Amino acid sequence: MTTVVPTSEDDPALAVVRFTSELAWADAGPEVAEPQVTRLCMEAQECIVMGRWLDLASLMLTSADLVFSKVSDKDLECIFTVICNLASKLENLDEFEVAKLVSTKITQQPNDKPALRLKILFNLYNLLGAPDSRFFVYMQALNLALNGKVVDHIIPSFKKIDCFLKEWNIGVKDQRNLFLTIANVLKESKSSGKYSFKFLTKYLATFSGEDSYIISEAKEEAVRSVIEFVKAPDMFQCDLLDIPAVAQLEKDSKYALVCQLLKIFLTQKLDAYLEFQAANSTLMKSYGLVHEDCITKMRLISLVDLGSNESGQIPYALIKDTLRINDDELELWVVKAITAKLMDCKMDQMNQVVIVSERIFGLHQWLSLRSKLATWRGNVASLISTIKANKVVEEGLPAGQGTTIR
């Protein structure tokens, strides 16, 4: 099969039309094929002369689609490069229409050579100039990767998403669509759990400042974020409780227990989880939560929480009681916490304590600090009030009757 090579003797678009139409009509015999090929080439020539690039793109796509399974990947890439290049001849509005036409055609059969189709969309993206056209094609590429199960081909582009956002300058609704689609793409990649959770929380954060009706649209994804956090064996802190889309679950009759579960994993210890699980085992199973995995995570969280006391020492007896483990398991859990980089500590066998030198600063610690700051603020305010009151009294007394420092 010969690859289409643009020459000075023939417009590359005409070459593609002739090449694809001859293949499309090859089985009909020369008597039927030749008139059809001539007709299509004449139509293409007319479109070029009249500058009807959108009609030309439509004509070329129809022929190209018919031969998609008949030519090599190299030839297909060349054919679609010529088609995509039509977008560079157009102003913004027409460019968007060509981008929409080409990308829609490419994504119609995502399971047929999906990697090649994705490459064609990337080529189209790079040929476009208008931000709205680029964003549209990128979204098409995301959906193609997801539906065609070739997500690994598009994941590397997520590192540039902040730059893309600045370039596209899209609104909140488009951002929501983008973040949620990326989260779904990453969910398909088994090694991208944290990455998926990151974009899911970005999606939920876009609802901050909206009214309750709009925020309610995000309930299902809010629940999903909680479950993903609870399931993740390597995530021990998050800001979900500060996101209104998640906080709304607390007052929702259907999802209040999900919010309660999140609070347990962020602010409480193992005994609270065990009590919750005993009363809601059916709910836990319905969300695919494995009890043993949850216990493992809660034991680590509880151990770190024990290390947040000011003394920096945790008695062995307290660890065993809180984690509900035996003597021979204690060292294992301390090592697990160190391996997970949750705390830096050492075991003092003689004094039967774990000496903590560093631990993660999680939500429980923030809440504790907030409480202390609130107390200190109250004490300072009270002290200032007392000083002001004494000053008023002293100013109202005759000279020599004030307080004397001795």
CSV table of C-alpha atoms in Angstrom, one decimal:
chain,number,residue,atom,x,y,z
A,1,MET,CA,0.0,0.0,0.0
A,2,THR,CA,1.4,3.4,-1.0
A,3,THR,CA,1.5,6.2,1.5
A,4,VAL,CA,-0.1,9.5,0.3
A,5,VAL,CA,2.7,12.0,-0.3
A,6,PRO,CA,1.7,15.6,-1.1
A,7,THR,CA,3.2,16.9,-4.4
A,8,SER,CA,3.2,20.1,-6.3
A,9,GLU,CA,1.2,18.4,-9.0
A,10,ASP,CA,-1.8,17.5,-6.9
A,11,ASP,CA,-3.5,19.1,-3.8
A,12,PRO,CA,-3.0,16.7,-0.9
A,13,ALA,CA,-6.7,16.8,-0.1
A,14,LEU,CA,-7.5,15.7,-3.7
A,15,ALA,CA,-4.9,13.0,-3.4
A,16,VAL,CA,-6.7,11.7,-0.3
A,17,VAL,CA,-10.1,11.8,-1.9
A,18,ARG,CA,-8.9,9.9,-4.9
A,19,PHE,CA,-6.9,7.4,-2.8
A,20,THR,CA,-9.8,6.6,-0.4
A,21,SER,CA,-12.6,6.7,-3.0
A,22,GLU,CA,-10.7,4.2,-5.2
A,23,LEU,CA,-10.4,1.8,-2.3
A,24,ALA,CA,-14.0,2.3,-1.2
A,25,TRP,CA,-15.3,1.5,-4.7
A,26,ALA,CA,-12.7,-1.1,-5.6
A,27,ASP,CA,-15.1,-4.1,-5.2
A,28,ALA,CA,-17.7,-2.6,-7.5
A,29,GLY,CA,-15.7,-3.1,-10.6
A,30,PRO,CA,-14.1,-0.4,-12.9
A,31,GLU,CA,-17.4,0.4,-14.8
A,32,VAL,CA,-19.1,1.5,-11.5
A,33,ALA,CA,-16.0,2.7,-9.6
A,34,GLU,CA,-14.5,5.1,-12.1
A,35,PRO,CA,-17.6,7.4,-12.5
A,36,GLN,CA,-18.0,7.5,-8.7
A,37,VAL,CA,-14.3,8.3,-8.1
A,38,THR,CA,-14.5,11.0,-10.7
A,39,ARG,CA,-17.6,12.5,-9.1
A,40,LEU,CA,-16.1,12.6,-5.7
A,41,CYS,CA,-12.9,14.2,-7.0
A,42,MET,CA,-14.9,16.9,-8.8
A,43,GLU,CA,-16.9,17.6,-5.7
A,44,ALA,CA,-13.6,17.9,-3.7
A,45,GLN,CA,-12.2,20.2,-6.4
A,46,GLU,CA,-15.2,22.4,-6.2
A,47,CYS,CA,-15.0,22.6,-2.4
A,48,ILE,CA,-11.4,23.7,-2.7
A,49,VAL,CA,-12.1,26.4,-5.3
A,50,MET,CA,-15.0,27.8,-3.4
A,51,GLY,CA,-13.2,27.6,0.0
A,52,ARG,CA,-15.9,25.3,1.4
A,53,TRP,CA,-13.5,23.6,3.8
A,54,LEU,CA,-16.2,22.2,6.1
A,55,ASP,CA,-17.9,20.4,3.2
A,56,LEU,CA,-14.5,19.1,2.0
A,57,ALA,CA,-13.8,17.7,5.4
A,58,SER,CA,-17.1,16.0,5.5
A,59,LEU,CA,-16.5,14.5,2.1
A,60,MET,CA,-13.1,13.3,3.0
A,61,LEU,CA,-14.2,11.8,6.3
A,62,THR,CA,-17.0,9.8,4.6
A,63,SER,CA,-14.5,8.1,2.3
A,64,ALA,CA,-11.8,7.7,4.9
A,65,ASP,CA,-14.3,6.0,7.3
A,66,LEU,CA,-15.1,3.4,4.6
A,67,VAL,CA,-11.5,2.3,4.3
A,68,PHE,CA,-10.5,2.5,7.9
A,69,SER,CA,-10.1,-1.3,8.1
A,70,LYS,CA,-8.5,-1.6,4.7
A,71,VAL,CA,-5.3,0.3,4.9
A,72,SER,CA,-2.3,0.3,7.2
A,73,ASP,CA,-2.0,2.4,10.3
A,74,LYS,CA,0.7,4.5,8.6
A,75,ASP,CA,-1.6,5.3,5.7
A,76,LEU,CA,-4.5,6.1,8.0
A,77,GLU,CA,-2.4,8.5,10.0
A,78,CYS,CA,-1.3,10.2,6.8
A,79,ILE,CA,-4.9,10.5,5.5
A,80,PHE,CA,-6.2,12.0,8.7
A,81,THR,CA,-3.3,14.4,9.0
A,82,VAL,CA,-4.4,15.9,5.6
A,83,ILE,CA,-8.0,16.0,6.8
A,84,CYS,CA,-7.1,17.6,10.2
A,85,ASN,CA,-4.9,20.1,8.5
A,86,LEU,CA,-8.0,21.7,6.9
A,87,ALA,CA,-8.7,23.2,10.3
A,88,SER,CA,-5.6,25.4,9.9
A,89,LYS,CA,-7.2,27.1,6.9
A,90,LEU,CA,-10.2,28.4,8.9
A,91,GLU,CA,-11.2,31.1,11.3
A,92,ASN,CA,-12.1,30.2,14.9
A,93,LEU,CA,-15.8,29.4,14.4
A,94,ASP,CA,-15.3,27.3,11.3
A,95,GLU,CA,-12.2,25.7,12.9
A,96,PHE,CA,-14.4,24.5,15.8
A,97,GLU,CA,-16.9,23.0,13.3
A,98,VAL,CA,-14.2,21.1,11.5
A,99,ALA,CA,-12.6,20.0,14.9
A,100,LYS,CA,-16.1,18.8,16.0
A,101,LEU,CA,-16.8,17.0,12.7
A,102,VAL,CA,-13.4,15.2,12.7
A,103,SER,CA,-13.3,14.2,16.4
A,104,THR,CA,-16.9,13.1,16.4
A,105,LYS,CA,-16.2,10.8,13.4
A,106,ILE,CA,-13.0,9.4,15.0
A,107,THR,CA,-14.7,8.6,18.3
A,108,GLN,CA,-17.7,6.8,16.8
A,109,GLN,CA,-16.0,3.4,17.0
A,110,PRO,CA,-13.7,3.5,20.0
A,111,ASN,CA,-12.9,-0.2,20.1
A,112,ASP,CA,-11.6,-0.2,16.5
A,113,LYS,CA,-7.9,0.7,16.7
A,114,PRO,CA,-8.4,3.0,19.7
A,115,ALA,CA,-4.7,3.8,20.1
A,116,LEU,CA,-4.5,5.0,16.5
A,117,ARG,CA,-7.7,7.0,16.8
A,118,LEU,CA,-6.3,8.7,20.0
A,119,LYS,CA,-3.1,9.6,18.1
A,120,ILE,CA,-5.1,11.2,15.3
A,121,LEU,CA,-7.0,13.3,17.9
A,122,PHE,CA,-3.7,14.4,19.4
A,123,ASN,CA,-2.5,15.4,16.0
A,124,LEU,CA,-5.7,17.3,15.4
A,125,TYR,CA,-5.3,19.1,18.8
A,126,ASN,CA,-1.8,20.3,17.9
A,127,LEU,CA,-3.0,21.7,14.6
A,128,LEU,CA,-5.8,23.8,16.2
A,129,GLY,CA,-5.3,27.3,17.4
A,130,ALA,CA,-8.5,28.3,19.1
A,131,PRO,CA,-8.8,27.4,22.9
A,132,ASP,CA,-12.4,26.2,22.6
A,133,SER,CA,-11.6,23.9,19.7
A,134,ARG,CA,-8.6,22.4,21.6
A,135,PHE,CA,-10.7,21.9,24.8
A,136,PHE,CA,-13.4,20.1,22.8
A,137,VAL,CA,-11.0,17.8,21.1
A,138,TYR,CA,-9.2,17.0,24.4
A,139,MET,CA,-12.5,16.0,26.0
A,140,GLN,CA,-13.2,13.8,23.0
A,141,ALA,CA,-9.8,12.2,23.5
A,142,LEU,CA,-10.5,11.6,27.1
A,143,ASN,CA,-13.8,9.8,26.3
A,144,LEU,CA,-12.1,7.8,23.6
A,145,ALA,CA,-9.4,6.7,25.9
A,146,LEU,CA,-12.0,5.7,28.5
A,147,ASN,CA,-14.3,3.9,26.1
A,148,GLY,CA,-11.5,2.3,24.1
A,149,LYS,CA,-9.7,1.2,27.2
A,150,VAL,CA,-6.4,2.9,26.3
A,151,VAL,CA,-6.2,5.2,29.3
A,152,ASP,CA,-2.5,4.8,29.7
A,153,HIS,CA,-1.9,6.7,26.4
A,154,ILE,CA,-3.5,9.9,27.8
A,155,ILE,CA,-2.6,9.8,31.5
A,156,PRO,CA,0.9,11.5,30.8
A,157,SER,CA,-1.0,14.6,29.6
A,158,PHE,CA,-2.5,15.1,33.0
A,159,LYS,CA,0.8,16.5,34.3
A,160,LYS,CA,0.1,19.6,32.1
A,161,ILE,CA,-3.5,20.1,33.1
A,162,ASP,CA,-2.8,23.3,35.0
A,163,CYS,CA,-1.2,24.8,31.9
A,164,PHE,CA,-4.1,23.6,29.7
A,165,LEU,CA,-6.6,25.3,32.0
A,166,LYS,CA,-4.8,28.6,31.7
A,167,GLU,CA,-4.8,28.2,28.0
A,168,TRP,CA,-8.4,27.1,27.6
A,169,ASN,CA,-9.8,29.6,30.1
A,170,ILE,CA,-13.0,27.5,30.5
A,171,GLY,CA,-15.9,28.1,32.8
A,172,VAL,CA,-16.9,26.2,36.0
A,173,LYS,CA,-19.2,23.7,34.3
A,174,ASP,CA,-16.5,22.7,31.8
A,175,GLN,CA,-14.0,22.4,34.6
A,176,ARG,CA,-16.4,20.0,36.4
A,177,ASN,CA,-16.8,17.9,33.3
A,178,LEU,CA,-13.0,17.9,32.8
A,179,PHE,CA,-12.1,16.9,36.4
A,180,LEU,CA,-14.8,14.2,36.6
A,181,THR,CA,-13.8,12.7,33.3
A,182,ILE,CA,-10.1,12.6,34.3
A,183,ALA,CA,-11.0,11.0,37.6
A,184,ASN,CA,-13.0,8.3,35.7
A,185,VAL,CA,-10.1,7.8,33.3
A,186,LEU,CA,-7.7,7.4,36.2
A,187,LYS,CA,-10.0,5.0,38.0
A,188,GLU,CA,-9.5,2.6,35.1
A,189,SER,CA,-5.8,2.6,35.8
A,190,LYS,CA,-5.2,0.5,38.8
A,191,SER,CA,-2.0,2.2,39.8
A,192,SER,CA,-3.6,5.7,39.9
A,193,GLY,CA,-5.9,5.6,42.9
A,194,LYS,CA,-4.5,8.7,44.6
A,195,TYR,CA,-4.4,10.6,41.3
A,196,SER,CA,-8.0,9.7,40.6
A,197,PHE,CA,-9.0,10.9,44.1
A,198,LYS,CA,-7.1,14.2,43.5
A,199,PHE,CA,-9.2,15.0,40.5
A,200,LEU,CA,-12.4,13.8,42.1
A,201,THR,CA,-11.8,16.3,44.9
A,202,LYS,CA,-11.0,19.0,42.4
A,203,TYR,CA,-14.4,18.3,40.8
A,204,LEU,CA,-16.2,18.5,44.2
A,205,ALA,CA,-14.4,21.7,45.1
A,206,THR,CA,-15.9,23.5,42.0
A,207,PHE,CA,-19.3,23.4,43.8
A,208,SER,CA,-18.0,25.6,46.7
A,209,GLY,CA,-20.0,28.8,46.8
A,210,GLU,CA,-23.0,27.3,44.9
A,211,ASP,CA,-26.5,27.1,46.4
A,212,SER,CA,-27.8,23.9,47.9
A,213,TYR,CA,-29.7,22.9,44.8
A,214,ILE,CA,-26.6,23.0,42.6
A,215,ILE,CA,-24.4,21.3,45.3
A,216,SER,CA,-26.9,18.5,45.6
A,217,GLU,CA,-25.9,17.5,42.0
A,218,ALA,CA,-22.6,16.3,43.4
A,219,LYS,CA,-24.0,13.9,46.0
A,220,GLU,CA,-23.1,10.7,44.2
A,221,GLU,CA,-19.6,11.8,43.5
A,222,ALA,CA,-19.2,13.1,47.1
A,223,VAL,CA,-20.1,9.6,48.3
A,224,ARG,CA,-17.7,8.1,45.8
A,225,SER,CA,-14.9,10.3,47.2
A,226,VAL,CA,-15.6,9.1,50.7
A,227,ILE,CA,-15.6,5.5,49.8
A,228,GLU,CA,-12.4,5.9,47.7
A,229,PHE,CA,-10.7,7.5,50.6
A,230,VAL,CA,-11.8,4.8,53.1
A,231,LYS,CA,-10.7,2.0,50.6
A,232,ALA,CA,-7.3,3.5,49.8
A,233,PRO,CA,-4.7,1.7,51.9
A,234,ASP,CA,-2.2,4.6,51.4
A,235,MET,CA,-4.3,7.6,52.2
A,236,PHE,CA,-4.7,8.7,55.8
A,237,GLN,CA,-5.7,12.3,55.6
A,238,CYS,CA,-7.8,14.5,53.3
A,239,ASP,CA,-9.8,17.8,53.3
A,240,LEU,CA,-13.1,16.2,52.3
A,241,LEU,CA,-14.9,17.5,55.4
A,242,ASP,CA,-14.1,21.1,54.4
A,243,ILE,CA,-15.7,20.7,51.0
A,244,PRO,CA,-19.4,21.7,51.0
A,245,ALA,CA,-20.4,19.0,48.5
A,246,VAL,CA,-19.2,16.4,51.0
A,247,ALA,CA,-20.4,18.2,54.1
A,248,GLN,CA,-24.0,18.2,52.7
A,249,LEU,CA,-24.1,14.4,53.2
A,250,GLU,CA,-24.3,14.9,57.0
A,251,LYS,CA,-27.8,16.2,56.7
A,252,ASP,CA,-28.9,13.8,54.0
A,253,SER,CA,-31.1,10.9,55.2
A,254,LYS,CA,-29.7,8.5,52.6
A,255,TYR,CA,-26.0,9.4,53.0
A,256,ALA,CA,-25.6,10.6,56.5
A,257,LEU,CA,-23.9,7.3,57.6
A,258,VAL,CA,-21.3,7.7,54.8
A,259,CYS,CA,-20.4,11.1,56.3
A,260,GLN,CA,-20.3,9.6,59.8
A,261,LEU,CA,-17.9,6.9,58.5
A,262,LEU,CA,-15.6,9.6,57.0
A,263,LYS,CA,-15.5,11.4,60.3
A,264,ILE,CA,-14.5,8.2,62.1
A,265,PHE,CA,-11.6,7.7,59.7
A,266,LEU,CA,-10.4,11.3,60.1
A,267,THR,CA,-11.0,12.1,63.7
A,268,GLN,CA,-11.6,8.9,65.8
A,269,LYS,CA,-10.0,5.6,66.7
A,270,LEU,CA,-10.6,1.9,66.1
A,271,ASP,CA,-13.2,1.4,68.7
A,272,ALA,CA,-15.5,3.9,67.0
A,273,TYR,CA,-15.1,2.2,63.7
A,274,LEU,CA,-15.9,-1.3,65.2
A,275,GLU,CA,-19.0,0.1,66.8
A,276,PHE,CA,-20.1,1.7,63.5
A,277,GLN,CA,-19.3,-1.5,61.5
A,278,ALA,CA,-21.3,-3.7,63.9
A,279,ALA,CA,-24.4,-1.5,63.4
A,280,ASN,CA,-23.9,-1.0,59.7
A,281,SER,CA,-22.3,-4.1,58.2
A,282,THR,CA,-24.8,-4.3,55.3
A,283,LEU,CA,-24.0,-0.7,54.3
A,284,MET,CA,-20.3,-1.4,54.4
A,285,LYS,CA,-20.7,-4.4,52.1
A,286,SER,CA,-23.0,-2.4,49.7
A,287,TYR,CA,-20.1,0.0,49.1
A,288,GLY,CA,-17.6,-2.8,48.6
A,289,LEU,CA,-15.7,-2.0,51.9
A,290,VAL,CA,-13.7,-5.0,53.3
A,291,HIS,CA,-13.9,-5.1,57.1
A,292,GLU,CA,-10.3,-6.5,57.5
A,293,ASP,CA,-8.9,-3.7,55.3
A,294,CYS,CA,-10.7,-1.1,57.2
A,295,ILE,CA,-9.4,-2.5,60.5
A,296,THR,CA,-5.9,-2.3,59.2
A,297,LYS,CA,-6.2,1.3,58.2
A,298,MET,CA,-8.0,2.3,61.5
A,299,ARG,CA,-5.3,0.6,63.5
A,300,LEU,CA,-2.6,2.7,61.8
A,301,ILE,CA,-4.7,5.9,62.2
A,302,SER,CA,-5.2,5.1,65.9
A,303,LEU,CA,-1.6,4.4,66.4
A,304,VAL,CA,-0.6,7.8,64.9
A,305,ASP,CA,-3.3,9.5,66.9
A,306,LEU,CA,-1.8,8.0,70.1
A,307,GLY,CA,1.5,9.5,69.1
A,308,SER,CA,0.0,13.0,69.0
A,309,ASN,CA,0.3,13.5,72.8
A,310,GLU,CA,2.8,16.1,74.0
A,311,SER,CA,5.0,13.6,75.8
A,312,GLY,CA,5.9,11.9,72.6
A,313,GLN,CA,5.7,8.5,74.3
A,314,ILE,CA,3.1,5.8,73.9
A,315,PRO,CA,2.9,3.0,76.5
A,316,TYR,CA,2.8,-0.5,75.0
A,317,ALA,CA,-0.3,-1.3,77.1
A,318,LEU,CA,-2.1,1.7,75.6
A,319,ILE,CA,-1.2,0.6,72.1
A,320,LYS,CA,-2.4,-3.0,72.7
A,321,ASP,CA,-5.6,-1.8,74.2
A,322,THR,CA,-6.4,0.8,71.5
A,323,LEU,CA,-5.4,-1.4,68.6
A,324,ARG,CA,-6.9,-4.5,70.2
A,325,ILE,CA,-3.8,-6.6,69.5
A,326,ASN,CA,-1.6,-9.1,71.3
A,327,ASP,CA,1.9,-8.6,72.7
A,328,ASP,CA,3.5,-10.3,69.7
A,329,GLU,CA,1.7,-8.1,67.2
A,330,LEU,CA,2.8,-4.7,68.7
A,331,GLU,CA,6.1,-4.5,66.9
A,332,LEU,CA,4.5,-5.4,63.6
A,333,TRP,CA,2.1,-2.4,63.7
A,334,VAL,CA,4.8,0.0,64.7
A,335,VAL,CA,6.9,-1.1,61.8
A,336,LYS,CA,3.9,-0.8,59.5
A,337,ALA,CA,3.4,2.8,60.6
A,338,ILE,CA,7.0,3.6,60.0
A,339,THR,CA,7.0,1.9,56.6
A,340,ALA,CA,3.9,3.9,55.6
A,341,LYS,CA,5.8,7.1,56.7
A,342,LEU,CA,3.1,7.9,59.2
A,343,MET,CA,5.5,8.4,62.1
A,344,ASP,CA,9.1,8.3,62.9
A,345,CYS,CA,9.7,6.4,66.2
A,346,LYS,CA,11.6,3.8,68.1
A,347,MET,CA,10.7,1.1,70.6
A,348,ASP,CA,12.0,1.2,74.1
A,349,GLN,CA,11.7,-2.4,75.3
A,350,MET,CA,13.0,-1.7,78.8
A,351,ASN,CA,10.5,1.0,79.6
A,352,GLN,CA,7.7,-0.6,77.4
A,353,VAL,CA,7.0,2.6,75.4
A,354,VAL,CA,7.2,3.8,71.8
A,355,ILE,CA,9.1,7.1,71.6
A,356,VAL,CA,7.7,9.2,68.8
A,357,SER,CA,9.9,11.9,67.2
A,358,GLU,CA,7.8,12.8,64.2
A,359,ARG,CA,4.3,12.0,62.9
A,360,ILE,CA,1.9,13.2,60.3
A,361,PHE,CA,-0.2,16.2,61.2
A,362,GLY,CA,-3.7,15.0,60.4
A,363,LEU,CA,-7.2,16.3,60.9
A,364,HIS,CA,-7.4,15.1,64.5
A,365,GLN,CA,-4.2,17.1,65.3
A,366,TRP,CA,-5.6,20.2,63.5
A,367,LEU,CA,-8.8,20.0,65.5
A,368,SER,CA,-6.9,19.6,68.7
A,369,LEU,CA,-4.7,22.6,67.8
A,370,ARG,CA,-7.8,24.6,66.8
A,371,SER,CA,-9.4,23.8,70.2
A,372,LYS,CA,-6.2,24.9,72.1
A,373,LEU,CA,-6.0,28.1,70.1
A,374,ALA,CA,-9.6,28.9,70.8
A,375,THR,CA,-9.0,28.4,74.5
A,376,TRP,CA,-5.9,30.6,74.4
A,377,ARG,CA,-7.8,33.2,72.4
A,378,GLY,CA,-10.5,33.2,75.1
A,379,ASN,CA,-7.9,33.5,77.9
A,380,VAL,CA,-6.2,36.4,76.2
A,381,ALA,CA,-9.5,38.1,75.6
A,382,SER,CA,-10.5,37.7,79.2
A,383,LEU,CA,-7.1,39.0,80.3
A,384,ILE,CA,-7.4,42.1,78.1
A,385,SER,CA,-10.9,42.7,79.4
A,386,THR,CA,-9.6,42.5,83.0
A,387,ILE,CA,-6.8,44.9,82.3
A,388,LYS,CA,-9.1,47.4,80.6
A,389,ALA,CA,-11.5,47.1,83.6
A,390,ASN,CA,-8.7,47.7,86.1
A,391,LYS,CA,-7.5,50.7,84.0
A,392,VAL,CA,-10.9,52.3,84.1
A,393,VAL,CA,-11.2,51.8,87.9
A,394,GLU,CA,-7.7,53.2,88.4
A,395,GLU,CA,-8.4,56.2,86.3
A,396,GLY,CA,-11.5,56.9,88.3
A,397,LEU,CA,-9.6,56.9,91.7
A,398,PRO,CA,-8.1,59.9,93.4
A,399,ALA,CA,-4.3,60.2,93.1
A,400,GLY,CA,-2.4,57.9,95.4
A,401,GLN,CA,-5.2,55.4,95.8
A,402,GLY,CA,-4.3,53.2,92.9
A,403,THR,CA,-2.4,49.9,93.0
A,404,THR,CA,1.1,50.2,94.1
A,405,ILE,CA,3.9,47.9,93.0
A,406,ARG,CA,6.0,47.0,96.0
